[in-house]
Short mmCIF file of C-alpha atoms and ligand atoms in Angstrom, two decimals:
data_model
loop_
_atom_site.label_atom_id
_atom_site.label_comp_id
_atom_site.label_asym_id
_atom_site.label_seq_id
_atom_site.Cartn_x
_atom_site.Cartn_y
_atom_site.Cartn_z
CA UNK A 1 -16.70 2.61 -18.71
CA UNK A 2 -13.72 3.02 -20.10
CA UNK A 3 -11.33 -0.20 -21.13
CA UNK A 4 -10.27 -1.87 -17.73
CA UNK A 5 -6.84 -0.46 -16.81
CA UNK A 6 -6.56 -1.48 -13.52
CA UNK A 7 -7.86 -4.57 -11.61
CA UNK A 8 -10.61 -1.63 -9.22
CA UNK A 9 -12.11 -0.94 -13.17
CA UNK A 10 -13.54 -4.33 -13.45
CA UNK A 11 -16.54 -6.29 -11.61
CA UNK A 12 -13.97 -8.60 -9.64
CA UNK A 13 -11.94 -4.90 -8.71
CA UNK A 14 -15.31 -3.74 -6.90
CA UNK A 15 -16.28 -6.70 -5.26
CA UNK A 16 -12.12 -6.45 -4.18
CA UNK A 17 -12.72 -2.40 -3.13
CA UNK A 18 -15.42 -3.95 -1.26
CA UNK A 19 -14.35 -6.94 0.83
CA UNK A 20 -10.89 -5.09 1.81
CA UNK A 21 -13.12 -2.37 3.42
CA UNK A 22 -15.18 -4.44 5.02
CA UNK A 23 -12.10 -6.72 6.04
CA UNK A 24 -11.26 -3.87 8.24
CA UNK A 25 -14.60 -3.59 9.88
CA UNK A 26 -14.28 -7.38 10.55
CA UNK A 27 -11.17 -6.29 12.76
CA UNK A 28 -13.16 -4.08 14.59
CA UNK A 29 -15.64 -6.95 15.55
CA UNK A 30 -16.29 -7.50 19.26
CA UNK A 31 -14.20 -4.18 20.32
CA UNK A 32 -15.93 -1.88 22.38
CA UNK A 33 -16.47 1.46 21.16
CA UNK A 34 -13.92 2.10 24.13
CA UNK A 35 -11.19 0.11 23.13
CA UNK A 36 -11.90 1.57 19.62
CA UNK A 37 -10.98 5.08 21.14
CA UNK A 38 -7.92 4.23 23.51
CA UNK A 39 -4.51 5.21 22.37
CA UNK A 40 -1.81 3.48 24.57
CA UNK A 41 1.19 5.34 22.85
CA UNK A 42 1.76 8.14 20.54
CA UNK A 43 3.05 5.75 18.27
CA UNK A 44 -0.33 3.96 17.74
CA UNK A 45 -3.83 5.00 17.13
CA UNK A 46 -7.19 4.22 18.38
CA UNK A 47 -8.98 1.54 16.35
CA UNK A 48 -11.69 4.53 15.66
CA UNK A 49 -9.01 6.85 13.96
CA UNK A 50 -7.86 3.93 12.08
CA UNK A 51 -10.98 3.85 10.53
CA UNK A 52 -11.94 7.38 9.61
CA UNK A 53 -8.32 7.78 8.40
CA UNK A 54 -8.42 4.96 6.00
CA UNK A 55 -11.74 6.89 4.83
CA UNK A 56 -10.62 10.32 4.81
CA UNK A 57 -7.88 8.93 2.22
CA UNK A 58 -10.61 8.04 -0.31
CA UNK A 59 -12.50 10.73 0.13
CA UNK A 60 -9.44 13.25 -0.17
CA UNK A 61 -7.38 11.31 -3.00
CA UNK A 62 -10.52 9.75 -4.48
CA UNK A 63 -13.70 11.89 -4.38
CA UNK A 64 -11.97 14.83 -3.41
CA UNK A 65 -9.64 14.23 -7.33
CA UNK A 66 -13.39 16.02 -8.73
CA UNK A 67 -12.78 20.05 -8.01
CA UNK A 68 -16.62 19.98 -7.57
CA UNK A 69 -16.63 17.42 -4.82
CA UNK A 70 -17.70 19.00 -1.05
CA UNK A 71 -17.28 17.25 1.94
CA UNK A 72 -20.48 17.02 3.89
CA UNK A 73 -18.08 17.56 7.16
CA UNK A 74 -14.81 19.61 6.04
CA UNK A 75 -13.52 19.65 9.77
CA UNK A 76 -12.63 15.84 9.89
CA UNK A 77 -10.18 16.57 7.31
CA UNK A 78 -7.51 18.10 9.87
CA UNK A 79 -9.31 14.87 12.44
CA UNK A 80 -8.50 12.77 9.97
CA UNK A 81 -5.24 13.72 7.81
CA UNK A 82 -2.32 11.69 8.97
CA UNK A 83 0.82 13.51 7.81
CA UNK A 84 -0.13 15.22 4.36
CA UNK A 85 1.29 18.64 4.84
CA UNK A 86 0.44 19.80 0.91
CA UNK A 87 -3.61 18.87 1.47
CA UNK A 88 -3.77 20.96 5.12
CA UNK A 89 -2.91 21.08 8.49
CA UNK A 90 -3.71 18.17 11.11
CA UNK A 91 -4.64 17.08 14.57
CA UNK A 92 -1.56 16.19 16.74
CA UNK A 93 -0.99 12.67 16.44
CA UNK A 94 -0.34 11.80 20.27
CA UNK A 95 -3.56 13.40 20.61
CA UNK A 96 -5.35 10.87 18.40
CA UNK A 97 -7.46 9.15 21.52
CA UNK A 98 -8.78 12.45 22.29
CA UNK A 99 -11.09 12.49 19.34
CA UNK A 100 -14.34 11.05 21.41
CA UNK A 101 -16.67 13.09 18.80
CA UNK A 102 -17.66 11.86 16.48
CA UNK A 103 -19.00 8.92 17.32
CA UNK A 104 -18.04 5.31 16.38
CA UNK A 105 -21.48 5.51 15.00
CA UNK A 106 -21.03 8.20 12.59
CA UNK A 107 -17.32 7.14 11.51
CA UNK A 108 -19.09 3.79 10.51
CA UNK A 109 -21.43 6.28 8.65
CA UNK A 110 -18.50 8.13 7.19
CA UNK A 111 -17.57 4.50 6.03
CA UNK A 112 -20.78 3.54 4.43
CA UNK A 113 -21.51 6.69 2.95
CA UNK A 114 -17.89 7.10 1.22
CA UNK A 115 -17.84 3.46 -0.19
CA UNK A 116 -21.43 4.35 -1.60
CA UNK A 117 -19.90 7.32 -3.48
CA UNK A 118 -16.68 5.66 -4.61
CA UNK A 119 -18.38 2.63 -5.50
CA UNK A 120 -20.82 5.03 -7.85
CA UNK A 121 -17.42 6.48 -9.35
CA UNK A 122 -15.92 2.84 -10.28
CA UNK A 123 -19.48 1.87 -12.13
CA UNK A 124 -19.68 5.36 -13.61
CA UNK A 125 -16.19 4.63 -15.19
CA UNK A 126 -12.70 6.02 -13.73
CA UNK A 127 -9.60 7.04 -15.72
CA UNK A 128 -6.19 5.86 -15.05
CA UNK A 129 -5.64 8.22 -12.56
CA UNK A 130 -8.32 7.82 -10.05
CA UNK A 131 -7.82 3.87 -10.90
CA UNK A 132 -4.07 4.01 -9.75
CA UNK A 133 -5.30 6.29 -6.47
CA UNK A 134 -8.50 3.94 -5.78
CA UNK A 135 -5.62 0.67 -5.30
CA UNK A 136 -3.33 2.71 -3.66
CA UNK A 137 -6.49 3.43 -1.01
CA UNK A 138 -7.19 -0.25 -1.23
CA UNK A 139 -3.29 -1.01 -0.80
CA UNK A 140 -3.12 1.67 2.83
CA UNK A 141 -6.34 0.40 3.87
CA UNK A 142 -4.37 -3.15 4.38
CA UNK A 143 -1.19 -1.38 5.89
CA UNK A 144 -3.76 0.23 8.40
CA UNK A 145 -5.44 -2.90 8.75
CA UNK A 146 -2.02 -4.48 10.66
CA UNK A 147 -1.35 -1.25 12.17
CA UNK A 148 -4.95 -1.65 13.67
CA UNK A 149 -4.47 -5.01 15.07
CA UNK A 150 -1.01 -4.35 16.58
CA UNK A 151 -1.79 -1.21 18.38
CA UNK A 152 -5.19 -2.61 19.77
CA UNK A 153 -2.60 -5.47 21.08
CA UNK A 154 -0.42 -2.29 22.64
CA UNK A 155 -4.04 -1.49 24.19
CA UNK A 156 -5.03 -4.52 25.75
CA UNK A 157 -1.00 -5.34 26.81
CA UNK A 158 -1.35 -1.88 28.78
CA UNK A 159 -4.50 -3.20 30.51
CA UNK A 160 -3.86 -4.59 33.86
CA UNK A 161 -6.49 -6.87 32.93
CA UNK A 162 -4.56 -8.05 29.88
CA UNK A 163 -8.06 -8.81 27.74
CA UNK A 164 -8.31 -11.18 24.81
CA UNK A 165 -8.78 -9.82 21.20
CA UNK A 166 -9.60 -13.33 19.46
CA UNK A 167 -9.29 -16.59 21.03
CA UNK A 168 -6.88 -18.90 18.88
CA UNK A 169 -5.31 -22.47 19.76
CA UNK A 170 -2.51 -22.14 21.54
CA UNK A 171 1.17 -23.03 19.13
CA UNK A 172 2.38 -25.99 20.68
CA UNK A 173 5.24 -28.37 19.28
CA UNK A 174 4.79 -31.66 18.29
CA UNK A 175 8.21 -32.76 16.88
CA UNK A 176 11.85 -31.47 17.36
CA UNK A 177 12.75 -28.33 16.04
CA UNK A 178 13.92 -27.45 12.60
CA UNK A 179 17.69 -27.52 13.03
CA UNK A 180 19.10 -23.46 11.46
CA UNK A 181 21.35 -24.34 8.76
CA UNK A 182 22.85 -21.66 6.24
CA UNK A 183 21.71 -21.55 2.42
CA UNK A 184 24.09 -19.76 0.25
CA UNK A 185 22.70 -16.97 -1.95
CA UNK A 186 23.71 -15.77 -5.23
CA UNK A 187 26.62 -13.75 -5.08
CA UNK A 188 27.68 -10.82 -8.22
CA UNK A 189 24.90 -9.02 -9.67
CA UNK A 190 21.49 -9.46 -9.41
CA UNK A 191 18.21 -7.06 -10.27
CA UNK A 192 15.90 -5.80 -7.23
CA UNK A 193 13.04 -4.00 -6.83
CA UNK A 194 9.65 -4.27 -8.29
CA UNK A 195 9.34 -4.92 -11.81
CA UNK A 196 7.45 -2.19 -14.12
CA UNK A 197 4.32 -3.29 -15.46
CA UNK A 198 3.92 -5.94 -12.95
CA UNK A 199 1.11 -5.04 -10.98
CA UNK A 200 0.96 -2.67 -7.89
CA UNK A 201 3.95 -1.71 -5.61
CA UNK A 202 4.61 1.18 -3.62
CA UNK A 203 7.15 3.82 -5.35
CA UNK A 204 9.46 2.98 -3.15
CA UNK A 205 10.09 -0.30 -4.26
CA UNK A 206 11.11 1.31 -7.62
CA UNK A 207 12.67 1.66 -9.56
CA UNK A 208 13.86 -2.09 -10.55
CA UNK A 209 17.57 -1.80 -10.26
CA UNK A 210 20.69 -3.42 -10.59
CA UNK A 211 23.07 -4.26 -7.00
CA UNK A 212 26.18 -6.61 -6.06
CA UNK A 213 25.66 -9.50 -3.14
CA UNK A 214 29.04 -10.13 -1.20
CA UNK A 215 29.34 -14.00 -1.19
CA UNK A 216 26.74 -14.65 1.92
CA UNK A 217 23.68 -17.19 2.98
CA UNK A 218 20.60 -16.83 5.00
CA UNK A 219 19.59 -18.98 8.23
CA UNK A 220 16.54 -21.26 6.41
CA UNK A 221 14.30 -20.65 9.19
CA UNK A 222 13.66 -17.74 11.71
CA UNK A 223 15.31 -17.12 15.43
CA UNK A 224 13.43 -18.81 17.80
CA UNK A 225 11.83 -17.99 21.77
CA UNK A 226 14.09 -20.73 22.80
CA UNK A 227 17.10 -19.39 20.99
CA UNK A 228 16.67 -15.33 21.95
CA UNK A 229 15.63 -16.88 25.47
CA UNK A 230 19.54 -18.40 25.56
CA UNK A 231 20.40 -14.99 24.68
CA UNK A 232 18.65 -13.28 27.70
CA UNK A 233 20.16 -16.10 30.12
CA UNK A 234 23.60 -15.50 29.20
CA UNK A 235 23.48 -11.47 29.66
CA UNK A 236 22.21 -10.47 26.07
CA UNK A 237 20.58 -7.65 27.71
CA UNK A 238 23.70 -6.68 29.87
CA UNK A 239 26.54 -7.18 27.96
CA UNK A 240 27.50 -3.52 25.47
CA UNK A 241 29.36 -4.46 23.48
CA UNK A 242 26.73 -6.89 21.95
CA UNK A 243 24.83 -3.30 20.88
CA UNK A 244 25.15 -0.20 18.37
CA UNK A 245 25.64 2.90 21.01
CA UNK A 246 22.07 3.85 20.27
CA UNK A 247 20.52 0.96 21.17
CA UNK A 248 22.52 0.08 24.59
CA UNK A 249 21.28 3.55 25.39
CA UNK A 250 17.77 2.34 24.73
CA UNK A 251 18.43 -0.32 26.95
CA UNK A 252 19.93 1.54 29.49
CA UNK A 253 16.66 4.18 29.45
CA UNK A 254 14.20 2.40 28.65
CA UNK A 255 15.13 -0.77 31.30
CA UNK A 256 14.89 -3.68 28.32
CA UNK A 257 15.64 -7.21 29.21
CA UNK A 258 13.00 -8.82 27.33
CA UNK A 259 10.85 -8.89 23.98
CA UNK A 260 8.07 -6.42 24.42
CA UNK A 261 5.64 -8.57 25.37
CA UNK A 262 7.27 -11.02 27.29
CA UNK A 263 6.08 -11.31 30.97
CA UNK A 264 8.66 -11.01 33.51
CA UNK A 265 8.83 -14.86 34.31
CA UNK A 266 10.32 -15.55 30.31
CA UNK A 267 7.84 -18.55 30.56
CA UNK A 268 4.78 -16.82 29.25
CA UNK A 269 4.14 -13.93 26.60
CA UNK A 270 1.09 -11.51 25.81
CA UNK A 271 -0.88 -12.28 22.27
CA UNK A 272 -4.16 -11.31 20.79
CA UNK A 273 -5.08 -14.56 22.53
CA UNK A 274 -4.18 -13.37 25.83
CA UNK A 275 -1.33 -14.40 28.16
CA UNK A 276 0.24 -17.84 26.54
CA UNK A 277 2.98 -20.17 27.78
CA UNK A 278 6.20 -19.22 25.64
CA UNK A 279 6.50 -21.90 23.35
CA UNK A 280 10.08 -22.36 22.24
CA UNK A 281 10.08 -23.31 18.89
CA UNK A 282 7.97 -20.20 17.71
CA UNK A 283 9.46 -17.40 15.94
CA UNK A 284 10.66 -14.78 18.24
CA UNK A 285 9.06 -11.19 17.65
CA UNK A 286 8.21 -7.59 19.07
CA UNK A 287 11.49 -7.57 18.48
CA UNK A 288 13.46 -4.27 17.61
CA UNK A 289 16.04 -3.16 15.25
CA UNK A 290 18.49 -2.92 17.93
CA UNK A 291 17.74 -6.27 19.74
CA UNK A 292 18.11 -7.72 16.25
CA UNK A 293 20.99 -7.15 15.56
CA UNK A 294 22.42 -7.57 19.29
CA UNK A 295 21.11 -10.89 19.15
CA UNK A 296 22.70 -11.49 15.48
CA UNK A 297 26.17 -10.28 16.78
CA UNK A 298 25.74 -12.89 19.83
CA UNK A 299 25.18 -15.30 17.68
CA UNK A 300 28.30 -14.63 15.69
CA UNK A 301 26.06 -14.14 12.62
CA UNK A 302 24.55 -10.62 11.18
CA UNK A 303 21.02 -9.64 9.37
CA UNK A 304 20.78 -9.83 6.16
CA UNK A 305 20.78 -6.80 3.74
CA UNK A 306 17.21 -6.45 1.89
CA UNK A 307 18.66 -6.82 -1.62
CA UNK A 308 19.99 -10.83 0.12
CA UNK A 309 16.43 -11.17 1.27
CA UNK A 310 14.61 -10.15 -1.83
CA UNK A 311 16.68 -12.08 -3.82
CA UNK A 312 15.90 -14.89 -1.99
CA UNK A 313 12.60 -14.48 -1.71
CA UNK A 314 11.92 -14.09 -5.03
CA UNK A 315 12.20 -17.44 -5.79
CA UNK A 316 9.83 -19.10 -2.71
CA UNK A 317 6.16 -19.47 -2.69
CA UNK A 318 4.58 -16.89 -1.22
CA UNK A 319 2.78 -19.11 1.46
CA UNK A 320 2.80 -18.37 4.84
CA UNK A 321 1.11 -17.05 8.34
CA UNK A 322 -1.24 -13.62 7.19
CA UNK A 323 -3.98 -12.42 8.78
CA UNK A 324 -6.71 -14.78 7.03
CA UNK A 325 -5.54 -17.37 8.94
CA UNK A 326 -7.21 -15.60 12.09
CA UNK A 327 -3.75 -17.03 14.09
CA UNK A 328 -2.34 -13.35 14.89
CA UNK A 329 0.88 -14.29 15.85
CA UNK A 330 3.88 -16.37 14.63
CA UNK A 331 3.34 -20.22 14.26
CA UNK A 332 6.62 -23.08 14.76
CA UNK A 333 8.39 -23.23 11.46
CA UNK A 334 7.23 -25.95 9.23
CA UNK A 335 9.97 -29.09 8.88
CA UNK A 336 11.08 -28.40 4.88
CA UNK A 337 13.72 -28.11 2.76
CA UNK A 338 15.22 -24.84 1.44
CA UNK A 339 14.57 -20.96 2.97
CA UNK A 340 10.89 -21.51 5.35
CA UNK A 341 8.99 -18.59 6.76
CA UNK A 342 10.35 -16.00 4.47
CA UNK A 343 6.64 -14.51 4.31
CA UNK A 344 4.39 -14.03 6.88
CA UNK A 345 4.41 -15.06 10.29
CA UNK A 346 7.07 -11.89 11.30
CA UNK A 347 8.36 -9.18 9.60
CA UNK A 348 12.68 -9.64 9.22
CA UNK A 349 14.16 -6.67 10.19
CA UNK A 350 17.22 -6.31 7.55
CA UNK A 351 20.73 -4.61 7.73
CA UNK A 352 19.41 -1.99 5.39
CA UNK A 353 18.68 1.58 5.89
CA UNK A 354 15.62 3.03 4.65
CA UNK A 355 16.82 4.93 1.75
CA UNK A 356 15.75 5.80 -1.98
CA UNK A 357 16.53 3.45 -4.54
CA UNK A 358 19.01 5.19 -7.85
CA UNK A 359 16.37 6.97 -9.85
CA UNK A 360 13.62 6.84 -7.16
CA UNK A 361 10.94 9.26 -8.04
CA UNK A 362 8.02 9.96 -5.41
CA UNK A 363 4.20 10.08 -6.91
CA UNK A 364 3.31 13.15 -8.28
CA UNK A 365 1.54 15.89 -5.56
CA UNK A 366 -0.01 15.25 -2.43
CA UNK A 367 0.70 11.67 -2.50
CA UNK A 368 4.60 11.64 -3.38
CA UNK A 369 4.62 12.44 0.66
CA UNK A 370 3.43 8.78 1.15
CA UNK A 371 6.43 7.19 1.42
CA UNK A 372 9.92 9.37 0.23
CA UNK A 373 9.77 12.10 3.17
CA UNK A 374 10.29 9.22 5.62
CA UNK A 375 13.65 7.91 4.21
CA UNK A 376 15.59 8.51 7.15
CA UNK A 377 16.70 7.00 10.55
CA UNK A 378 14.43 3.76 10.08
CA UNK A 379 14.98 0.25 8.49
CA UNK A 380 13.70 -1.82 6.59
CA UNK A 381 11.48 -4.60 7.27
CA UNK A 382 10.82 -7.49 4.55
CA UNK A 383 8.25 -10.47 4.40
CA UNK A 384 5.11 -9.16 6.27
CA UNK A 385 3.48 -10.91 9.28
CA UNK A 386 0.57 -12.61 11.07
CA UNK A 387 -1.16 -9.80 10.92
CA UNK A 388 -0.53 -8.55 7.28
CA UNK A 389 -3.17 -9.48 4.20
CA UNK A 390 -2.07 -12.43 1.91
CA UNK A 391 -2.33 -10.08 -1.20
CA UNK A 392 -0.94 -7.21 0.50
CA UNK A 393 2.98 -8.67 0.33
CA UNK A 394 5.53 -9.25 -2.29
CA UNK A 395 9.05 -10.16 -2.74
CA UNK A 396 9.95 -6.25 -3.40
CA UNK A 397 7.79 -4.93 -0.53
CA UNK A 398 10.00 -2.82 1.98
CA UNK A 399 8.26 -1.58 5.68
CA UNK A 400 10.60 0.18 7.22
CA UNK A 401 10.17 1.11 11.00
CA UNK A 402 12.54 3.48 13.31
CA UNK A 403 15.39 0.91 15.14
CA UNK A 404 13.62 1.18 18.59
CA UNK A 405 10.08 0.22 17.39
CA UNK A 406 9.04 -3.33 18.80
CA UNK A 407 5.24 -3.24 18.67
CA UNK A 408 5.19 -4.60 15.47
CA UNK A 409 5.42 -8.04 14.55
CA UNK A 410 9.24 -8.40 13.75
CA UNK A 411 11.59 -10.86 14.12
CA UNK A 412 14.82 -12.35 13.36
CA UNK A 413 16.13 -14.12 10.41
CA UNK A 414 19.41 -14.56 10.60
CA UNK A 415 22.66 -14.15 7.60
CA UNK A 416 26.19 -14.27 7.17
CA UNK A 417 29.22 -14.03 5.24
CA UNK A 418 30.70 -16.96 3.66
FE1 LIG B 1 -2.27 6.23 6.61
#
């Protein structure tokens, strides 16, 4: 082997390749091979894709890197290709819970057999190259791992039946509510973006760059049920001038007047736990863009811009809600001083568009269509969620969704000017 270059080139990096691919298995634990197959939206995917997708990636990027390499089964390829338009063509994504062959049984055998192979290429000794595009499979194997848990909650929320993913202890308040106050934030210049040399990020969070903040301060905890419930009582949902023209026409069309997963009674809400009693003092989420920033306006406030937020964040621990603590969905903010909740527990939508940073450069080939092509007409996210890994987030991480997506788990953090 050559000298370690990457974390995946040494002992701990295997065992690491490992765990995250069996961490999505884990997921999949106690699903039916029908609810593995289901796709409730074209939005989403079924569990099963999910898991031949993160695959195919591997064996594409990874094994497929050796021009000698042949795929045992060539046709999952267009199955299994998400949006790469330089490696081939592709299935229509709406038409992703139509794949009922193959079997769950042989994509777990796709699974087994491709970790084998890579696994064999890591001891055998990998160059930079294949290092870098073995952690950036490790890196979309934990994106798909949230994207897995939120659409199987789309699923089961389309059930009449409303079924239970995991069981959890309901989030219950014991003491009053973290009053919002405003922190103020630097203001003048200040660097953002993901340092070079500093371990993995995503190109888009490159490169490191230097941007003004306006005199401003963020809310030091996130929006609240009870709060955006205030919102819905006094005619949030019916009032337009409280929305961007897009979004009261989402309103209008679509018939909002709740969260997502709100039931109709605005006492009680679907989880992965089942149907709980709203409790107020939990973060608000399946929230989107546009009821965001409704809300914010409401509330005579506004989001904050991601360089505020990253800026911020930089400088808290990076403690929070993920998906190892099994909770899958936001806890009541913790009683503390300074910003709380910045990571986990929801994704923050921002006031930032989805757009290249100066000097952004996309990866070189097949893979610089990862994230650049989609910088348009969405906005970004910051902080991950309940249902994101614990190693998967950073300060300079950016998700970025389309304004009227709400089956993620976003929320609200509010800013302002000063
Ligand atoms: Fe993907």
């Amino acid at each position: 082997m050559t000298a370690p270059l990457l974390a995946v080139q040494t002992e701990d990096g295997i065992a690491r390749f490992m765990r995250i691919r069996r961490q999505t298995l884990a997921l999949c634990a106690g699903l039916s091979p029908e609810d593995l197959l289901v796709q409730s939206m074209p939005d989403a995917s079924p569990g099963k894709w999910h898991l031949a997708h993160t695959t195919w990636f591997f064996e594409q990027f990874v094994l497929g890197h050796d021009p000698a390499y042949r795929s045992p089964n060539p046709a999952w390829y267009y199955l299994f290709n998400s949006y790469y338009e330089s490696v081939g063509p592709m299935h229509a994504r709406p038409q992703r819970g139509l794949i009922s062959r193959p079997t769950l049984e042989q994509i777990r055998d796709y699974r087994s057999r491709i970790d084998e192979a890579v696994g064999e290429l890591i001891v055998q000794g990998i160059d930079a190259t294949l290092a870098a595009r073995i952690e950036l499979g490790l890196q979309h194997e934990q994106q798909h791992q949230e994207l897995l848990l939120t659409d199987i909650k789309h699923a089961f929320w389309c059930n009449p039946l409303h079924p239970v993913y995991r069981d959890a202890p309901a989030v219950v308040a014991e003491r009053k509510p973290l009053s919002m106050r405003f922190l103020p934030g630097r203001e003048g210049p200040v660097d953002i973006g993901h340092p070079a040399g500093n371990g993995f990020a995503y190109d888009n969070e490159t490169p490191r760059h230097r941007t003004w903040l306006p005199a401003h301060a963020l809310a030091n905890r996130l929006v609240t049920n009870g709060e955006y419930l205030a919102f819905i009582r006094e005619g949030g949902y019916r009032e337009a001038s409280l929305w961007l023209s897009d979004g009261w026409a989402t309103v209008q069309r679509e018939g909002w007047q709740r969260p997502l997963y709100w039931q109709e009674d605005l006492s009680s809400e679907f989880t992965l736990a089942g149907v709980r009693a709203l409790e107020p003092q939990a973060p608000v989420c399946h929230l989107s863009y546009f009821e965001a920033d409704a809300f914010a306006r409401w509330a005579g406030a506004r989001l904050p811009t991601e360089a505020e937020w990253e800026d911020a964040a930089a400088n808290v621990s990076m403690t929070g809600n993920f998906q190892e603590d099994h909770r899958f969905h936001p806890t009541i903010t913790p009683h503390g001083d300074g910003l709380q909740q910045m990571y986990g527990d929801v994704w923050e939508w921002t006031a930032s568009a989805y757009v290249s940073y100066p000097g952004f450069k996309t990866l070189p080939g097949a893979l610089g269509e990862y994230n650049g092509k989609f910088m348009n007409g969405q906005w970004v996210l910051r902080g991950g969620s309940c249902a994101t890994p614990r190693d998967h987030i950073r300060a300079s991480y950016r998700n970025f969704f389309p304004p009227h997506a709400r089956w993620q788990f976003a929320g609200i953090r509010l800013g302002q000017d000063r």
